[in-house]
Each structure stands twice: as structure tokens, then as C-alpha cells.
């Protein structure tokens, strides 16, 4: 699937990167209280 010149079939294989960022300007913040639950989901 492609939208705005982004190929989502490969996008989600490459992101988030090892630091949890989605490209140059994207990122994610998870509070410490939710981190363990999010790791279980991942």
C-alpha cells in the first residue's frame, strides 16, 4: 500500500528504528509506567 509516496509495506519493517524513532522528525514517548506493557505488546 502506498500513500503520499510512502510504501507502507516496507515502512513498518524499517521503523521504528533501534532508538524508537520514526524517521528524522518522528518519535515516540512512553512513560515508564506503560513501557513494560508496551514491550509485552511488541
Coordinates of N, CA and C in Angstrom, one line a residue:
X1 N 0.8 -1.2 0.0 CA 0.0 0.0 0.0 C 0.9 1.2 0.0
X2 N 0.5 2.2 -0.8 CA 1.3 3.5 -0.9 C 0.4 4.7 -0.6
X3 N 0.9 5.6 0.1 CA 0.1 6.9 0.4 C 1.2 8.0 0.6
X4 N 1.0 9.1 -0.2 CA 1.9 10.2 -0.1 C 3.3 9.8 -0.4
X5 N 3.5 8.9 -1.4 CA 4.9 8.4 -1.7 C 5.5 7.6 -0.6
X6 N 4.8 7.0 0.3 CA 5.3 6.2 1.4 C 4.8 4.8 1.1
X7 N 5.7 3.8 1.0 CA 5.4 2.4 0.8 C 5.3 1.8 2.2
X8 N 4.0 1.6 2.6 CA 3.8 1.1 4.0 C 4.2 -0.4 4.2
X9 N 4.4 -1.1 3.1 CA 4.8 -2.5 3.2 C 6.2 -2.6 3.7
X10 N 7.1 -1.6 3.3 CA 8.5 -1.6 3.8 C 8.6 -0.6 4.9
X11 N 7.8 0.4 5.0 CA 8.0 1.4 6.1 C 7.9 0.8 7.5
X12 N 7.0 -0.1 7.7 CA 6.8 -0.7 9.1 C 7.9 -1.8 9.3
X13 N 8.6 -2.2 8.3 CA 9.7 -3.1 8.5 C 10.9 -2.4 8.9
X14 N 11.0 -1.1 8.6 CA 12.2 -0.3 8.9 C 12.0 0.6 10.1
X15 N 10.8 0.9 10.5 CA 10.6 1.8 11.6 C 9.6 1.2 12.6
X16 N 9.7 1.5 13.9 CA 10.7 2.4 14.5 C 12.1 1.8 14.4
X17 N 13.1 2.7 14.4 CA 14.5 2.2 14.4 C 14.9 1.8 15.8
X18 N 16.2 1.4 16.0 CA 16.6 0.9 17.3 C 16.5 1.9 18.4
X19 N 16.3 3.2 18.1 CA 16.1 4.2 19.2 C 14.6 4.5 19.4
X20 N 13.7 3.9 18.6 CA 12.3 4.1 18.8 C 11.8 5.3 17.9
X21 N 12.6 5.8 17.0 CA 12.2 6.9 16.2 C 11.6 6.5 14.8
X22 N 10.7 7.2 14.3 CA 10.0 7.0 13.0 C 10.5 8.1 12.1
X23 N 11.7 7.9 11.6 CA 12.3 8.9 10.6 C 12.9 10.1 11.3
X24 N 13.3 11.0 10.5 CA 14.1 12.2 11.0 C 13.3 13.0 12.1
X25 N 12.0 13.2 11.9 CA 11.3 14.0 12.9 C 10.3 13.3 13.7
X26 N 10.1 12.0 13.5 CA 9.1 11.3 14.2 C 9.8 10.6 15.5
X27 N 9.0 10.4 16.4 CA 9.5 9.7 17.6 C 8.3 9.2 18.5
X28 N 8.7 8.7 19.6 CA 7.7 8.2 20.5 C 8.1 8.4 21.9
X29 N 7.2 8.7 22.8 CA 7.5 8.8 24.2 C 6.5 7.9 24.9
X30 N 7.0 7.1 25.7 CA 6.2 6.2 26.6 C 6.6 6.4 28.0
X31 N 5.7 6.7 28.8 CA 6.0 6.8 30.3 C 6.5 5.5 30.8
X32 N 7.4 5.6 31.8 CA 7.9 4.4 32.4 C 6.8 3.4 32.9
X33 N 5.7 3.9 33.3 CA 4.6 3.1 33.8 C 4.1 2.2 32.7
X34 N 4.1 2.7 31.5 CA 3.5 2.0 30.3 C 4.5 1.2 29.6
X35 N 5.8 1.4 29.8 CA 6.8 0.8 29.0 C 6.7 -0.7 29.0
X36 N 6.6 -1.3 30.2 CA 6.5 -2.8 30.3 C 5.4 -3.3 29.5
X37 N 4.2 -2.7 29.6 CA 3.0 -3.2 28.9 C 3.2 -3.1 27.4
X38 N 3.9 -2.0 26.9 CA 4.1 -1.8 25.5 C 5.1 -2.8 25.0
X39 N 6.1 -3.2 25.8 CA 7.1 -4.2 25.4 C 6.4 -5.6 25.3
X40 N 5.4 -5.9 26.1 CA 4.7 -7.1 26.0 C 3.9 -7.2 24.7
X41 N 3.3 -6.0 24.4 CA 2.5 -5.9 23.1 C 3.4 -6.1 21.9
X42 N 4.6 -5.5 22.0 CA 5.5 -5.5 20.8 C 6.0 -7.0 20.7

